[in-house]
PDB file of C-alpha atoms (C1' of nucleotides) in Angstrom:
ATOM      1  CA  MET A 196     -15.543  -9.960   0.443  1.00 38.00           C
ATOM      2  CA  ALA A 197     -15.217  -7.388  -2.264  1.00 40.00           C
ATOM      3  CA  THR A 198     -17.093  -4.862  -0.188  1.00 41.00           C
ATOM      4  CA  SER A 199     -14.565  -2.106  -0.770  1.00 42.00           C
ATOM      5  CA  THR A 200     -15.079   0.156  -3.733  1.00 44.00           C
ATOM      6  CA  PRO A 201     -12.365  -0.338  -6.299  1.00 48.00           C
ATOM      7  CA  THR A 202     -11.147   2.723  -8.109  1.00 45.00           C
ATOM      8  CA  LYS A 203     -13.463   3.151 -11.045  1.00 45.00           C
ATOM      9  CA  ARG A 204     -14.416   5.951 -13.357  1.00 50.00           C
ATOM     10  CA  ALA A 205     -16.073   8.741 -11.382  1.00 46.00           C
ATOM     11  CA  ALA A 206     -19.794   8.698 -11.936  1.00 45.00           C
ATOM     12  CA  PRO A 207     -21.246  11.650 -13.844  1.00 48.00           C
ATOM     13  CA  SER A 208     -22.546  14.363 -11.578  1.00 47.00           C
ATOM     14  CA  SER A 209     -25.979  14.107 -13.135  1.00 48.00           C
ATOM     15  CA  ASN A 210     -27.023  10.585 -13.886  1.00 48.00           C
ATOM     16  CA  SER A 211     -29.744   8.393 -15.362  1.00 50.00           C
ATOM     17  CA  GLN A 212     -30.569  10.502 -18.447  1.00 54.00           C
ATOM     18  CA  ARG A 213     -28.127  11.574 -21.138  1.00 58.00           C
ATOM     19  CA  PRO A 214     -27.832  15.313 -21.707  1.00 57.00           C
ATOM     20  CA  ALA A 215     -29.939  16.841 -24.431  1.00 53.00           C
ATOM     21  CA  LYS A 216     -28.541  16.704 -27.949  1.00 73.00           C
ATOM     22  CA  LYS A 217     -27.709  20.384 -27.700  1.00 73.00           C
ATOM     23  CA  GLY A 218     -24.941  19.634 -25.226  1.00 84.00           C
ATOM     24  CA  HIS A 219     -23.670  16.558 -27.028  1.00 94.00           C
ATOM     25  CA  TRP A 220     -19.958  16.674 -27.802  1.00 96.00           C
ATOM     26  CA  SER A 221     -20.608  16.471 -31.533  1.00 96.00           C
ATOM     27  CA  GLN A 222     -22.245  19.912 -31.326  1.00 96.00           C
ATOM     28  CA  GLY A 223     -19.172  21.438 -29.698  1.00 96.00           C
ATOM     29  CA  LEU A 224     -18.228  23.534 -32.729  1.00 97.00           C
ATOM     30  CA  LEU A 225     -21.433  25.519 -32.493  1.00 96.00           C
ATOM     31  CA  GLU A 226     -20.337  26.599 -29.029  1.00 96.00           C
ATOM     32  CA  SER A 227     -16.734  27.239 -30.021  1.00 97.00           C
ATOM     33  CA  MET A 228     -17.955  29.468 -32.881  1.00 97.00           C
ATOM     34  CA  ASN A 229     -19.251  31.895 -30.261  1.00 96.00           C
ATOM     35  CA  ASP A 230     -16.337  31.627 -27.847  1.00 97.00           C
ATOM     36  CA  PRO A 231     -14.484  34.976 -27.855  1.00 97.00           C
ATOM     37  CA  ASN A 232     -11.361  33.218 -26.590  1.00 97.00           C
ATOM     38  CA  LEU A 233     -11.227  31.085 -29.738  1.00 98.00           C
ATOM     39  CA  ILE A 234     -12.366  33.547 -32.417  1.00 98.00           C
ATOM     40  CA  VAL A 235      -9.562  34.855 -34.615  1.00 98.00           C
ATOM     41  CA  GLU A 236     -11.548  36.450 -37.440  1.00 97.00           C
ATOM     42  CA  SER A 237     -15.241  37.024 -37.892  1.00 98.00           C
ATOM     43  CA  ASP A 238     -17.405  38.693 -40.530  1.00 98.00           C
ATOM     44  CA  GLU A 239     -20.973  38.384 -41.772  1.00 98.00           C
ATOM     45  CA  ARG A 240     -20.331  35.105 -43.604  1.00 98.00           C
ATOM     46  CA  ILE A 241     -17.796  33.055 -41.638  1.00 98.00           C
ATOM     47  CA  VAL A 242     -15.848  32.795 -38.441  1.00 98.00           C
ATOM     48  CA  ILE A 243     -12.294  31.546 -38.064  1.00 98.00           C
ATOM     49  CA  ILE A 244     -11.443  30.028 -34.700  1.00 98.00           C
ATOM     50  CA  LYS A 245      -8.472  28.384 -33.100  1.00 98.00           C
ATOM     51  CA  ASP A 246      -8.950  24.635 -32.860  1.00 98.00           C
ATOM     52  CA  LYS A 247      -9.612  23.851 -29.212  1.00 98.00           C
ATOM     53  CA  TYR A 248      -7.206  20.903 -29.375  1.00 98.00           C
ATOM     54  CA  PRO A 249      -4.644  22.051 -31.986  1.00 98.00           C
ATOM     55  CA  LYS A 250      -2.763  19.243 -33.698  1.00 98.00           C
ATOM     56  CA  ALA A 251       0.060  21.590 -34.774  1.00 98.00           C
ATOM     57  CA  ARG A 252       1.566  24.920 -33.711  1.00 98.00           C
ATOM     58  CA  TYR A 253      -1.056  26.686 -35.843  1.00 98.00           C
ATOM     59  CA  HIS A 254      -4.409  25.044 -36.327  1.00 98.00           C
ATOM     60  CA  PHE A 255      -7.493  27.061 -37.297  1.00 98.00           C
ATOM     61  CA  LEU A 256     -11.019  26.226 -38.407  1.00 98.00           C
ATOM     62  CA  ALA A 257     -13.011  28.309 -40.885  1.00 98.00           C
ATOM     63  CA  ILE A 258     -16.733  27.833 -40.279  1.00 98.00           C
ATOM     64  CA  PRO A 259     -19.695  29.299 -42.196  1.00 98.00           C
ATOM     65  CA  LYS A 260     -22.223  31.168 -40.082  1.00 98.00           C
ATOM     66  CA  ILE A 261     -25.159  29.713 -41.979  1.00 98.00           C
ATOM     67  CA  ASN A 262     -26.043  26.158 -41.014  1.00 97.00           C
ATOM     68  CA  VAL A 263     -24.135  23.685 -43.205  1.00 98.00           C
ATOM     69  CA  PRO A 264     -23.976  20.335 -41.397  1.00 97.00           C
ATOM     70  CA  ASN A 265     -21.372  18.682 -43.622  1.00 97.00           C
ATOM     71  CA  LEU A 266     -19.905  18.318 -47.109  1.00 98.00           C
ATOM     72  CA  LYS A 267     -22.872  16.288 -48.327  1.00 97.00           C
ATOM     73  CA  ALA A 268     -25.230  19.169 -47.620  1.00 98.00           C
ATOM     74  CA  LEU A 269     -23.414  21.462 -50.052  1.00 98.00           C
ATOM     75  CA  LYS A 270     -25.112  22.641 -53.252  1.00 98.00           C
ATOM     76  CA  ARG A 271     -23.228  23.698 -56.370  1.00 98.00           C
ATOM     77  CA  GLU A 272     -23.955  27.367 -55.790  1.00 97.00           C
ATOM     78  CA  GLN A 273     -22.204  27.162 -52.413  1.00 98.00           C
ATOM     79  CA  SER A 274     -18.799  26.619 -54.000  1.00 98.00           C
ATOM     80  CA  GLU A 275     -18.456  30.373 -53.726  1.00 98.00           C
ATOM     81  CA  LEU A 276     -18.791  30.091 -49.947  1.00 98.00           C
ATOM     82  CA  LEU A 277     -16.062  27.452 -49.867  1.00 98.00           C
ATOM     83  CA  ARG A 278     -13.858  29.718 -51.951  1.00 98.00           C
ATOM     84  CA  TYR A 279     -14.472  32.531 -49.529  1.00 98.00           C
ATOM     85  CA  MET A 280     -13.534  30.331 -46.564  1.00 99.00           C
ATOM     86  CA  GLN A 281     -10.360  29.266 -48.365  1.00 98.00           C
ATOM     87  CA  ASP A 282      -9.506  32.845 -49.378  1.00 98.00           C
ATOM     88  CA  GLN A 283      -9.932  34.106 -45.829  1.00 98.00           C
ATOM     89  CA  CYS A 284      -7.658  31.333 -44.596  1.00 99.00           C
ATOM     90  CA  HIS A 285      -5.039  32.280 -47.163  1.00 98.00           C
ATOM     91  CA  LEU A 286      -5.310  35.850 -45.944  1.00 98.00           C
ATOM     92  CA  LEU A 287      -4.784  34.725 -42.357  1.00 98.00           C
ATOM     93  CA  ALA A 288      -1.817  32.612 -43.468  1.00 98.00           C
ATOM     94  CA  SER A 289      -0.157  35.721 -44.866  1.00 98.00           C
ATOM     95  CA  LYS A 290       0.326  36.803 -41.258  1.00 98.00           C
ATOM     96  CA  TYR A 291       2.613  33.794 -40.839  1.00 98.00           C
ATOM     97  CA  PRO A 292       4.913  34.117 -43.864  1.00 98.00           C
ATOM     98  CA  HIS A 293       7.324  31.416 -42.741  1.00 96.00           C
ATOM     99  CA  VAL A 294       4.712  28.840 -41.794  1.00 98.00           C
ATOM    100  CA  GLU A 295       3.626  26.112 -44.198  1.00 98.00           C
ATOM    101  CA  PHE A 296      -0.088  25.359 -44.075  1.00 98.00           C
ATOM    102  CA  ARG A 297      -2.480  22.876 -45.617  1.00 98.00           C
ATOM    103  CA  TYR A 298      -6.180  23.533 -46.085  1.00 99.00           C
ATOM    104  CA  GLY A 299      -8.763  20.788 -46.156  1.00 98.00           C
ATOM    105  CA  TYR A 300     -11.719  18.866 -44.828  1.00 98.00           C
ATOM    106  CA  HIS A 301     -11.929  15.599 -42.953  1.00 98.00           C
ATOM    107  CA  ALA A 302     -13.774  13.074 -45.107  1.00 98.00           C
ATOM    108  CA  ILE A 303     -15.863  11.826 -42.162  1.00 98.00           C
ATOM    109  CA  PRO A 304     -15.812  14.530 -39.505  1.00 97.00           C
ATOM    110  CA  SER A 305     -16.883  13.839 -35.936  1.00 96.00           C
ATOM    111  CA  MET A 306     -18.184  17.300 -35.232  1.00 97.00           C
ATOM    112  CA  SER A 307     -21.291  18.762 -36.812  1.00 97.00           C
ATOM    113  CA  GLN A 308     -21.127  21.961 -38.883  1.00 98.00           C
ATOM    114  CA  LEU A 309     -18.858  22.270 -41.895  1.00 98.00           C
ATOM    115  CA  HIS A 310     -15.336  23.304 -40.951  1.00 98.00           C
ATOM    116  CA  LEU A 311     -12.249  23.895 -43.061  1.00 98.00           C
ATOM    117  CA  HIS A 312      -9.008  22.941 -41.336  1.00 98.00           C
ATOM    118  CA  MET A 313      -6.014  25.209 -41.766  1.00 98.00           C
ATOM    119  CA  ILE A 314      -3.099  23.448 -40.148  1.00 98.00           C
ATOM    120  CA  SER A 315       0.628  24.114 -40.070  1.00 98.00           C
ATOM    121  CA  GLN A 316       2.773  21.247 -41.241  1.00 98.00           C
ATOM    122  CA  ASP A 317       4.989  21.000 -38.163  1.00 98.00           C
ATOM    123  CA  PHE A 318       2.429  18.820 -36.348  1.00 98.00           C
ATOM    124  CA  ASP A 319       4.187  19.859 -33.180  1.00 98.00           C
ATOM    125  CA  SER A 320       1.535  19.757 -30.480  1.00 98.00           C
ATOM    126  CA  PRO A 321       0.816  17.872 -27.264  1.00 97.00           C
ATOM    127  CA  CYS A 322      -2.756  17.380 -28.524  1.00 98.00           C
ATOM    128  CA  LEU A 323      -1.493  15.230 -31.399  1.00 98.00           C
ATOM    129  CA  LYS A 324      -1.591  11.852 -29.713  1.00 98.00           C
ATOM    130  CA  THR A 325      -3.061   9.063 -31.783  1.00 98.00           C
ATOM    131  CA  LYS A 326      -2.717   7.348 -35.141  1.00 98.00           C
ATOM    132  CA  ARG A 327      -6.211   8.559 -35.976  1.00 98.00           C
ATOM    133  CA  HIS A 328      -5.092  12.128 -35.389  1.00 98.00           C
ATOM    134  CA  TRP A 329      -2.118  11.700 -37.664  1.00 98.00           C
ATOM    135  CA  ASN A 330      -3.888   9.851 -40.456  1.00 98.00           C
ATOM    136  CA  SER A 331      -6.811  12.266 -40.458  1.00 98.00           C
ATOM    137  CA  PHE A 332      -4.424  14.960 -41.692  1.00 98.00           C
ATOM    138  CA  ASN A 333      -1.905  12.870 -43.602  1.00 98.00           C
ATOM    139  CA  THR A 334      -3.862  10.398 -45.718  1.00 98.00           C
ATOM    140  CA  LYS A 335      -6.564  10.834 -48.344  1.00 98.00           C
ATOM    141  CA  TYR A 336      -8.912  11.214 -45.381  1.00 98.00           C
ATOM    142  CA  PHE A 337      -7.801  14.854 -45.553  1.00 98.00           C
ATOM    143  CA  LEU A 338      -9.584  16.299 -48.572  1.00 98.00           C
ATOM    144  CA  ASP A 339      -7.754  19.281 -50.034  1.00 98.00           C
ATOM    145  CA  SER A 340      -9.920  22.391 -50.031  1.00 98.00           C
ATOM    146  CA  ALA A 341      -9.125  23.100 -53.675  1.00 98.00           C
ATOM    147  CA  ASP A 342     -10.176  19.571 -54.668  1.00 98.00           C
ATOM    148  CA  VAL A 343     -13.436  19.841 -52.743  1.00 98.00           C
ATOM    149  CA  ILE A 344     -14.263  23.146 -54.442  1.00 98.00           C
ATOM    150  CA  ARG A 345     -13.432  21.726 -57.877  1.00 98.00           C
ATOM    151  CA  CYS A 346     -15.620  18.692 -57.228  1.00 98.00           C
ATOM    152  CA  LEU A 347     -18.553  20.829 -56.117  1.00 98.00           C
ATOM    153  CA  GLU A 348     -18.273  23.021 -59.199  1.00 98.00           C
ATOM    154  CA  GLU A 349     -17.816  20.210 -61.698  1.00 98.00           C
ATOM    155  CA  ARG A 350     -20.204  17.606 -60.296  1.00 98.00           C
ATOM    156  CA  GLY A 351     -22.607  19.769 -58.303  1.00 98.00           C
ATOM    157  CA  MET A 352     -21.901  17.835 -55.117  1.00 98.00           C
ATOM    158  CA  VAL A 353     -18.971  16.815 -52.947  1.00 98.00           C
ATOM    159  CA  VAL A 354     -18.035  13.176 -53.399  1.00 96.00           C
ATOM    160  CA  THR A 355     -16.361  11.851 -50.277  1.00 95.00           C
ATOM    161  CA  MET A 356     -16.175   8.246 -49.070  1.00 97.00           C
ATOM    162  CA  THR A 357     -18.032   5.723 -46.933  1.00 97.00           C
ATOM    163  CA  PRO A 358     -17.370   5.660 -43.187  1.00 96.00           C
ATOM    164  CA  ILE A 359     -15.846   2.191 -43.645  1.00 96.00           C
ATOM    165  CA  ALA A 360     -13.388   3.524 -46.227  1.00 97.00           C
ATOM    166  CA  GLY A 361     -12.627   6.410 -43.881  1.00 97.00           C
ATOM    167  CA  GLU A 362     -11.880   4.029 -41.003  1.00 97.00           C
ATOM    168  CA  LYS A 363      -9.490   2.075 -43.205  1.00 97.00           C
ATOM    169  CA  LEU A 364      -7.538   5.248 -43.964  1.00 98.00           C
ATOM    170  CA  LEU A 365      -7.373   6.169 -40.276  1.00 98.00           C
ATOM    171  CA  ASP A 366      -6.021   2.711 -39.515  1.00 97.00           C
ATOM    172  CA  LEU A 367      -3.170   2.821 -42.055  1.00 97.00           C
ATOM    173  CA  PRO A 368       0.380   2.404 -40.734  1.00 98.00           C
ATOM    174  CA  LEU A 369       2.092   5.590 -39.625  1.00 98.00           C
ATOM    175  CA  LYS A 370       4.190   7.336 -42.245  1.00 98.00           C
ATOM    176  CA  CYS A 371       6.101  10.615 -42.018  1.00 98.00           C
ATOM    177  CA  HIS A 372       4.598  13.273 -44.288  1.00 98.00           C
ATOM    178  CA  LYS A 373       8.030  14.578 -45.327  1.00 98.00           C
ATOM    179  CA  CYS A 374      10.148  11.455 -45.829  1.00 98.00           C
ATOM    180  CA  ILE A 375       9.962   7.680 -46.130  1.00 97.00           C
ATOM    181  CA  TYR A 376      10.206   6.990 -42.404  1.00 98.00           C
ATOM    182  CA  SER A 377       7.504   4.658 -41.116  1.00 98.00           C
ATOM    183  CA  PRO A 378       7.592   4.823 -37.335  1.00 98.00           C
ATOM    184  CA  GLN A 379       6.326   1.978 -35.211  1.00 97.00           C
ATOM    185  CA  ASN A 380       4.299   4.173 -32.915  1.00 98.00           C
ATOM    186  CA  MET A 381       3.253   7.731 -32.176  1.00 98.00           C
ATOM    187  CA  PRO A 382       6.025   8.641 -29.729  1.00 98.00           C
ATOM    188  CA  LYS A 383       8.602   7.643 -32.356  1.00 98.00           C
ATOM    189  CA  LEU A 384       6.831   9.692 -35.003  1.00 98.00           C
ATOM    190  CA  LYS A 385       6.668  12.742 -32.765  1.00 98.00           C
ATOM    191  CA  GLN A 386      10.336  12.459 -31.965  1.00 97.00           C
ATOM    192  CA  HIS A 387      11.135  12.068 -35.664  1.00 98.00           C
ATOM    193  CA  LEU A 388       9.152  15.189 -36.597  1.00 98.00           C
ATOM    194  CA  TYR A 389      11.700  17.382 -34.840  1.00 95.00           C
ATOM    195  CA  LYS A 390      14.204  16.444 -37.565  1.00 96.00           C
ATOM    196  CA  HIS A 391      12.025  18.265 -40.080  1.00 97.00           C
ATOM    197  CA  SER A 392      11.563  21.289 -37.847  1.00 92.00           C
ATOM    198  CA  ASN A 393      13.533  24.510 -38.082  1.00 83.00           C
ATOM    199  CA  ASN A 394      14.152  24.992 -34.388  1.00 80.00           C
TER     200      ASN A 394
ATOM    201  C1'  DG B  16     -14.286  15.200 -30.600  1.00 74.65           C
ATOM    202  C1'  DT B  17     -11.689  13.766 -25.634  1.00 74.65           C
ATOM    203  C1'  DT B  18     -10.829  11.059 -21.432  1.00 74.65           C
ATOM    204  C1'  DC B  19      -9.652   7.071 -19.135  1.00 74.65           C
ATOM    205  C1'  DT B  20      -7.594   2.730 -18.448  1.00 74.65           C
ATOM    206  C1'  DA B  21      -7.225  -2.484 -19.312  1.00 74.65           C
ATOM    207  C1'  DG B  22      -4.484  -5.254 -21.448  1.00 74.65           C
ATOM    208  C1'  DA B  23      -1.498  -5.774 -25.498  1.00 74.65           C
ATOM    209  C1'  DA B  24       3.093  -4.972 -26.928  1.00 74.65           C
ATOM    210  C1'  DC B  25       7.552  -4.406 -25.816  1.00 74.65           C
TER     211       DC B  25
ATOM    212  C1'  DG C 131       8.088  -3.753 -15.272  1.00 74.65           C
ATOM    213  C1'  DT C 132       6.965  -0.008 -18.467  1.00 74.65           C
ATOM    214  C1'  DT C 133       5.083   1.884 -22.708  1.00 74.65           C
ATOM    215  C1'  DC C 134       1.525   2.313 -25.783  1.00 74.65           C
ATOM    216  C1'  DT C 135      -2.917   1.855 -27.916  1.00 74.65           C
ATOM    217  C1'  DA C 136      -7.814   0.700 -28.622  1.00 74.65           C
ATOM    218  C1'  DG C 137     -12.381   0.889 -27.162  1.00 74.65           C
ATOM    219  C1'  DA C 138     -16.145   2.293 -23.759  1.00 74.65           C
ATOM    220  C1'  DA C 139     -18.304   6.218 -22.099  1.00 74.65           C
ATOM    221  C1'  DC C 140     -25.887   4.924 -19.936  1.00 74.65           C
TER     222       DC C 140
END
DNA sequence: GTTCTAGAAC
DNA sequence: GTTCTAGAAC
């Protein structure tokens, strides 16, 4: 009995040994930084790319070209770099005069290399699927760029939170960012968001 | 970070 | 029975 092969996850094409760290998913930004299809703006200091899985109609990432793994790695003198990233995002936003954006960092990012999110507040996207997605942009897990810069300048380092505290924020009940509605699940939230949209 | 899907929730 | 989410992925 049980000799047939039940439908299971397809085995990886190459097995036994995990890929080298270079190809690990957490290093994906370093590849996206050099992907001409994703690059929107680029100069000697930073690159701005389209998020590969946008969580709103407009979702960009500003990334420094020098290696900065995360917020913790930042030194006081690099607040100027953060300002530059923010300024360049504001400049890009001026191309979309009727679009509302927020600018900020995830407290505990999954991907290596510092990246500033610039995301439109419609949150209208098929890639927005989970409570984690929502809460990562709509709780204190999303650290406002201006606050991060101020912290770095005043305290000489960026104070974030523990991974445990981050997980708690990601697990909070869903709540609309524009009104008091607390939907029971993601499909209801996504349907509700159309009420705040202009078209 | 995403994909996939078992089993919870409805 | 269908919808939805949470957790594994070697």
